[in-house]
Tab-separated table of C-alpha atoms in Angstrom:
chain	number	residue	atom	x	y	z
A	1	UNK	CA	44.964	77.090	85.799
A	2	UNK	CA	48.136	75.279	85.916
A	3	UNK	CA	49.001	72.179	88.533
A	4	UNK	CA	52.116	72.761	90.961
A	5	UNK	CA	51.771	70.266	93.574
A	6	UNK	CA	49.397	67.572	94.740
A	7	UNK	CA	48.049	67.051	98.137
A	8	UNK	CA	48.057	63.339	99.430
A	9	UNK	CA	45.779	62.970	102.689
A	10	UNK	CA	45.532	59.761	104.415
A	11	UNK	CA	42.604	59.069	106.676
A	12	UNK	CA	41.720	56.202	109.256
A	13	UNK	CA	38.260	56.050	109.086
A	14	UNK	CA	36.187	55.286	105.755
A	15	UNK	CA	33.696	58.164	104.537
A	16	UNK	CA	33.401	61.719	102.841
A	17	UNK	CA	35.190	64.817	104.411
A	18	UNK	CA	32.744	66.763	105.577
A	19	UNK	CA	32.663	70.812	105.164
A	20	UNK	CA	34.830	71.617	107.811
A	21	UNK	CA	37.759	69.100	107.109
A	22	UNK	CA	37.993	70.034	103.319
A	23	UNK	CA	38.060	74.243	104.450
A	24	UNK	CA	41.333	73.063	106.325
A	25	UNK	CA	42.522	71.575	103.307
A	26	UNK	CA	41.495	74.051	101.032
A	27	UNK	CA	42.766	76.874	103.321
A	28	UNK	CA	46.474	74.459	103.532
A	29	UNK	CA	46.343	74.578	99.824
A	30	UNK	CA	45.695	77.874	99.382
A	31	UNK	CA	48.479	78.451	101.742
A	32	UNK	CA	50.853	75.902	100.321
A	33	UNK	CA	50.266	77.697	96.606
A	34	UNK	CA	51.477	80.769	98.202
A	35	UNK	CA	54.604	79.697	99.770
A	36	UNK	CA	55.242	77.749	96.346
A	37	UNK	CA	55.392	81.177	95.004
A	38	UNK	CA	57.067	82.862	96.898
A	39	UNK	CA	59.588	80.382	97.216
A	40	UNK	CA	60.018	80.679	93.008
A	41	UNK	CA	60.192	84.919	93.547
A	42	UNK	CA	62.797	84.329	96.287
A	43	UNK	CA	64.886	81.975	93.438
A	44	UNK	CA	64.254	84.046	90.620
A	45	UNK	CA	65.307	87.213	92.728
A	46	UNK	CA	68.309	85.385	94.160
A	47	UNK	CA	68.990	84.860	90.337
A	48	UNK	CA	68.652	88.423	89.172
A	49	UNK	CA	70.975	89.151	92.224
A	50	UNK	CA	73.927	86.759	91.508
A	51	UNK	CA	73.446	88.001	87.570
A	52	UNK	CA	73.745	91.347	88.732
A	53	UNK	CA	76.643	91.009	90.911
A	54	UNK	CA	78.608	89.305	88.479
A	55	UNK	CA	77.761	91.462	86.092
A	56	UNK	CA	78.723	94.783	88.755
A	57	UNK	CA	82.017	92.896	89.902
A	58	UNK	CA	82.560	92.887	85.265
A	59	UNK	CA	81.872	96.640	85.061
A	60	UNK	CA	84.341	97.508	88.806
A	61	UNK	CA	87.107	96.274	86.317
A	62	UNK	CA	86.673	99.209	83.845
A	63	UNK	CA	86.005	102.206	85.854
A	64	UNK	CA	87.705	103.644	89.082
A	65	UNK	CA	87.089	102.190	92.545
A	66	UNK	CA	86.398	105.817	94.045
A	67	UNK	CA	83.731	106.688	90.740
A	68	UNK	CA	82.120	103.252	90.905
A	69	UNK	CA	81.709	103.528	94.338
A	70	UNK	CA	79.894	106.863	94.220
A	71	UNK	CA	77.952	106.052	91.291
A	72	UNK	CA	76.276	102.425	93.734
A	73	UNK	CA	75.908	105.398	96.078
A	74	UNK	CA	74.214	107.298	93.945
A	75	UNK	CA	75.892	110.507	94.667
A	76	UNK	CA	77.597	110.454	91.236
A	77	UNK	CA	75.643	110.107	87.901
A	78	UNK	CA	76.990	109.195	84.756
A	79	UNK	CA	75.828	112.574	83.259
A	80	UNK	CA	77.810	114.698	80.498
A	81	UNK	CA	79.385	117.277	82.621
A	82	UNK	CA	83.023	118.249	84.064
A	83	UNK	CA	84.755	120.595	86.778
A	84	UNK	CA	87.994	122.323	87.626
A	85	UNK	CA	90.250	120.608	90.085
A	86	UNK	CA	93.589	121.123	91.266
A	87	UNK	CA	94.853	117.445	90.948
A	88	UNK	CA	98.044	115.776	90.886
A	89	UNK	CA	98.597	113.645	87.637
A	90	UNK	CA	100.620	110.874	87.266
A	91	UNK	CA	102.369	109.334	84.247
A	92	UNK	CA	104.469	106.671	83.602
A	93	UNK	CA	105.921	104.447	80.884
A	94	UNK	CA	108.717	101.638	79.972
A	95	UNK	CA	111.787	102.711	78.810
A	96	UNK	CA	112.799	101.095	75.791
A	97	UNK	CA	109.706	98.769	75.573
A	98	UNK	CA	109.843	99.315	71.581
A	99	UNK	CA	113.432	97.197	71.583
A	100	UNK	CA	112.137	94.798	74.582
A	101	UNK	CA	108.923	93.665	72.428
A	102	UNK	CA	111.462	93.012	69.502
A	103	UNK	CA	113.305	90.419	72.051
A	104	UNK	CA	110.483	88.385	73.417
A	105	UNK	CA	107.686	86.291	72.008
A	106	UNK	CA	104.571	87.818	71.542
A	107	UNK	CA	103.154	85.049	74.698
A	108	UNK	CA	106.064	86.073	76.949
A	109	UNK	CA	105.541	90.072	76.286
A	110	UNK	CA	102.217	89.499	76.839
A	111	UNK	CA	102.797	87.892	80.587
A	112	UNK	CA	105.438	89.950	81.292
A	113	UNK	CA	102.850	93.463	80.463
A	114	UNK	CA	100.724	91.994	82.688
A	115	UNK	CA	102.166	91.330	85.365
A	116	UNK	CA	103.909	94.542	85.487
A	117	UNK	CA	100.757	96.673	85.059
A	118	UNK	CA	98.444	94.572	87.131
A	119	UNK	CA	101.115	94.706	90.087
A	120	UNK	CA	101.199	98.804	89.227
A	121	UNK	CA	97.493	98.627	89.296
A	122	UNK	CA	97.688	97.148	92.853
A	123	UNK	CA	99.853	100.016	93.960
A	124	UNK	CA	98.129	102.997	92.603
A	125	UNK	CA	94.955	100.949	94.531
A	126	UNK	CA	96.692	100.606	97.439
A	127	UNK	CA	97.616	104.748	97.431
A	128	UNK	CA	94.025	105.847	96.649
A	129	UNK	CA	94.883	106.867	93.079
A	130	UNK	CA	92.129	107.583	90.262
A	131	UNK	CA	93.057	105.137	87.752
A	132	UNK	CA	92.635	106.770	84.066
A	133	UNK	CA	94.233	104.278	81.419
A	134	UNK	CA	96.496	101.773	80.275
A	135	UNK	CA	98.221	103.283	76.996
A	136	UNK	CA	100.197	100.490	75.952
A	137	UNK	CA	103.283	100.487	78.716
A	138	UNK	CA	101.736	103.250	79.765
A	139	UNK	CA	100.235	104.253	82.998
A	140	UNK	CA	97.949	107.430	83.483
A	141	UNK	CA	96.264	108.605	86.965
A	142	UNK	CA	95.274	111.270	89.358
A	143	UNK	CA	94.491	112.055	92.889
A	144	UNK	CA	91.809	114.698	93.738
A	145	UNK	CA	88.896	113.490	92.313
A	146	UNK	CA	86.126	111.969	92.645
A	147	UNK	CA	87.881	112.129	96.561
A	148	UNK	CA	90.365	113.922	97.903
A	149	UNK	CA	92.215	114.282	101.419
A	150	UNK	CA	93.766	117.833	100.455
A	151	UNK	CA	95.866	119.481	97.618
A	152	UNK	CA	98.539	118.406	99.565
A	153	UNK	CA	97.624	114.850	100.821
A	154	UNK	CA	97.094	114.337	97.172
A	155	UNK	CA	100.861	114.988	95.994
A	156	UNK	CA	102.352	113.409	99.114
A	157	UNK	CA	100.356	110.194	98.066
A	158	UNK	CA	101.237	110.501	94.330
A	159	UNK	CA	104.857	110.549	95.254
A	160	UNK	CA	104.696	107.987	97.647
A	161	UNK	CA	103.371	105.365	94.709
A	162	UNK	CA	105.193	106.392	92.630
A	163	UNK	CA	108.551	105.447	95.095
A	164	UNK	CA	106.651	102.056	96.030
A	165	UNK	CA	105.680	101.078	91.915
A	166	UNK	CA	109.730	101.508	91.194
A	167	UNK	CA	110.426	99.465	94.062
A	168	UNK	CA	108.068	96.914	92.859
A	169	UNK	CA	109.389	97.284	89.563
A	170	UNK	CA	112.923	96.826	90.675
A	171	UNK	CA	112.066	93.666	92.554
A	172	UNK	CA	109.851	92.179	89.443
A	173	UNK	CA	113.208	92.816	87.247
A	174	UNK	CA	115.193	90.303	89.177
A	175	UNK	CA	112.381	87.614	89.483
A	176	UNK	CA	112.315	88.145	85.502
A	177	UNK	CA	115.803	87.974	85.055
A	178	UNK	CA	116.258	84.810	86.879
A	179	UNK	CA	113.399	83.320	84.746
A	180	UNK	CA	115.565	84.284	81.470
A	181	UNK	CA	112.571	86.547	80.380
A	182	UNK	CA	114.905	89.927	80.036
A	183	UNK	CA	118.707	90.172	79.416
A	184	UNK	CA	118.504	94.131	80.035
A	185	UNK	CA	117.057	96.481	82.621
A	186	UNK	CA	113.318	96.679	82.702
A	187	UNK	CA	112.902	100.295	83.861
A	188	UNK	CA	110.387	102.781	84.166
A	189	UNK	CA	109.937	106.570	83.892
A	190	UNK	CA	107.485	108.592	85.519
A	191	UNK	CA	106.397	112.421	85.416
A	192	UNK	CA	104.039	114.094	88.611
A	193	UNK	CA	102.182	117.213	87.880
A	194	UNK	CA	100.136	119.344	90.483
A	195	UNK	CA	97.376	121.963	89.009
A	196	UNK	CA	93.708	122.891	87.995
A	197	UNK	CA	92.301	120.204	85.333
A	198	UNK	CA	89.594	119.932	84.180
A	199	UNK	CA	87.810	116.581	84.610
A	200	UNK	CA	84.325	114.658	84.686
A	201	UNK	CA	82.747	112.971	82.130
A	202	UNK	CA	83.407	113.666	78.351
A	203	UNK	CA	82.056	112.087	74.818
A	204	UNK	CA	77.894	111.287	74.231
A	205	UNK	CA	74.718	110.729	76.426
A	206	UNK	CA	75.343	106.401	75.536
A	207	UNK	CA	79.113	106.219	75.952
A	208	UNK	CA	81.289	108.286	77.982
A	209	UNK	CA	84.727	108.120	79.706
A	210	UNK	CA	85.648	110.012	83.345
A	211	UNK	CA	89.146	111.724	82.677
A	212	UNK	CA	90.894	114.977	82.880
A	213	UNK	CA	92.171	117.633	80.212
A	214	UNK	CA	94.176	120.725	80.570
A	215	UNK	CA	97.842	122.339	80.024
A	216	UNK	CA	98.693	120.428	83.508
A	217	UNK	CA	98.048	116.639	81.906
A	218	UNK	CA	100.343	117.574	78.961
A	219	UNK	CA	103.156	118.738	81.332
A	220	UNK	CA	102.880	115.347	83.627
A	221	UNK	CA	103.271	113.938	80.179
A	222	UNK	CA	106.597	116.110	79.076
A	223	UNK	CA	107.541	115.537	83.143
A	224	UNK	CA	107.833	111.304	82.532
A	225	UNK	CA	109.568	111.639	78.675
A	226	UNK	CA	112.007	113.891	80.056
A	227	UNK	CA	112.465	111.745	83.452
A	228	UNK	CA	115.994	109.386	83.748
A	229	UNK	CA	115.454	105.727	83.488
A	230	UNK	CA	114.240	104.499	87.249
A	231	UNK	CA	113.523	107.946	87.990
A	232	UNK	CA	110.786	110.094	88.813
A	233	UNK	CA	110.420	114.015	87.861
A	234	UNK	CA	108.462	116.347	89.958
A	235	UNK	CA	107.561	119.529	88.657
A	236	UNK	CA	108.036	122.670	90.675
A	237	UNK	CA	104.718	122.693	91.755
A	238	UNK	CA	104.281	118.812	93.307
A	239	UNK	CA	107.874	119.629	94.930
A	240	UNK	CA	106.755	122.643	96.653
A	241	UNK	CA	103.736	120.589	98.299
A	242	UNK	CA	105.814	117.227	99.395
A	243	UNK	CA	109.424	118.932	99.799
């Protein structure tokens, strides 16, 4: 009931169409009206689709490359329920960042966080890891779940990011100091932690977050406040699997 296009037909000779000529039109309309529609489906989906990527490519910046993946594959839902793992936990944190955010300008801390944890970000990428949180300075995440190349793949990758973020870090340091941003060392230290956790999904049915729980988190934790500045302490069981 609704006009979408007009038909203009030009012909030589004066006179009516007769029956036959105006079924070709009709049938042309007819077929013109459909390919008008489908052509506005094909936009509108194209639409939906660009709305939904962008808002997919939003989400991928909150969860973990390895769970989002699985969860587009469908062979992860984002259900209430949790398992035991032997993982390899990772923690790390900036020494001294309490006296380093009383030097700087709340604009320059702000870069310099950043850039430090998006680089760090890049790196535990890079090695595969489970990203769990920022906590401030601080940097919690795993390997062994949602995939996993082996109890002892796991560690071997742990430790290697964890040697490649304090080489990073060492390298950002100078690039800062020659900017004037820092007048003392900008170091990190970090705590690895091999055992059964328990991890999946915990809070309610409408929001939930994918992390892990156990006596094996908390000693990561004690692992990185107890490590030297620029160092990185292994407990007995992570050593015994990358030794």
């Amino acid at each position: 009931g609704k006009a979408i296009g007009v038909i203009g037909v030009v012909r030589l000779k004066p006179g009516l169409l007769n029956e036959e000529q105006l079924a070709i039109l009709r049938i042309f309309a007819a077929q013109a009206v459909i390919a008008i529609a489908n052509t506005r489906m094909v936009n509108q989906l194209r639409q939906t689709n660009s709305t939904l990527e962008n808002v997919s490519d939003q989400l991928a910046k909150y969860i973990p490359p390895q769970l989002y993946n699985k969860i587009l594959g469908g062979s992860q839902d984002a259900a209430i329920e949790t398992k035991r793992k032997k993982l390899t936990i990772f923690f790390s944190d900036i020494v001294g960042f309490t006296e380093i955010t009383d030097l700087l300008q709340s604009e320059e801390l702000t870069a310099l966080l950043n850039e430090y944890l998006k680089e760090m970000a890049e790196i535990a990428d890079g090695h595969g890891a489970t990203f769990d949180k920022f906590i401030g300075d601080a940097i919690m995440c795993f390997f062994g779940d949602p995939s996993s190349d082996g109890v002892q793949a796991d560690a071997q990758a742990c430790v290697r990011m964890a040697l490649a973020m304090q080489e990073r870090l060492h390298q950002l340091q100078t690039g800062w100091r020659e900017r004037g941003l820092i007048d003392r060392p900008f170091q990190a230290r970090m705590g690895i932690n091999t055992g059964y956790c328990t991890v999946g999904n915990f809070g309610s049915q409408d929001r939930m977050d994918y992390t892990i729980i156990g006596h094996e988190v908390n000693l990561a934790a004690r692992l990185e406040s107890h490590a030297e500045a620029g160092g990185i302490l292994l407990s007995a069981a992570t050593y015994s699997l990358v030794k």
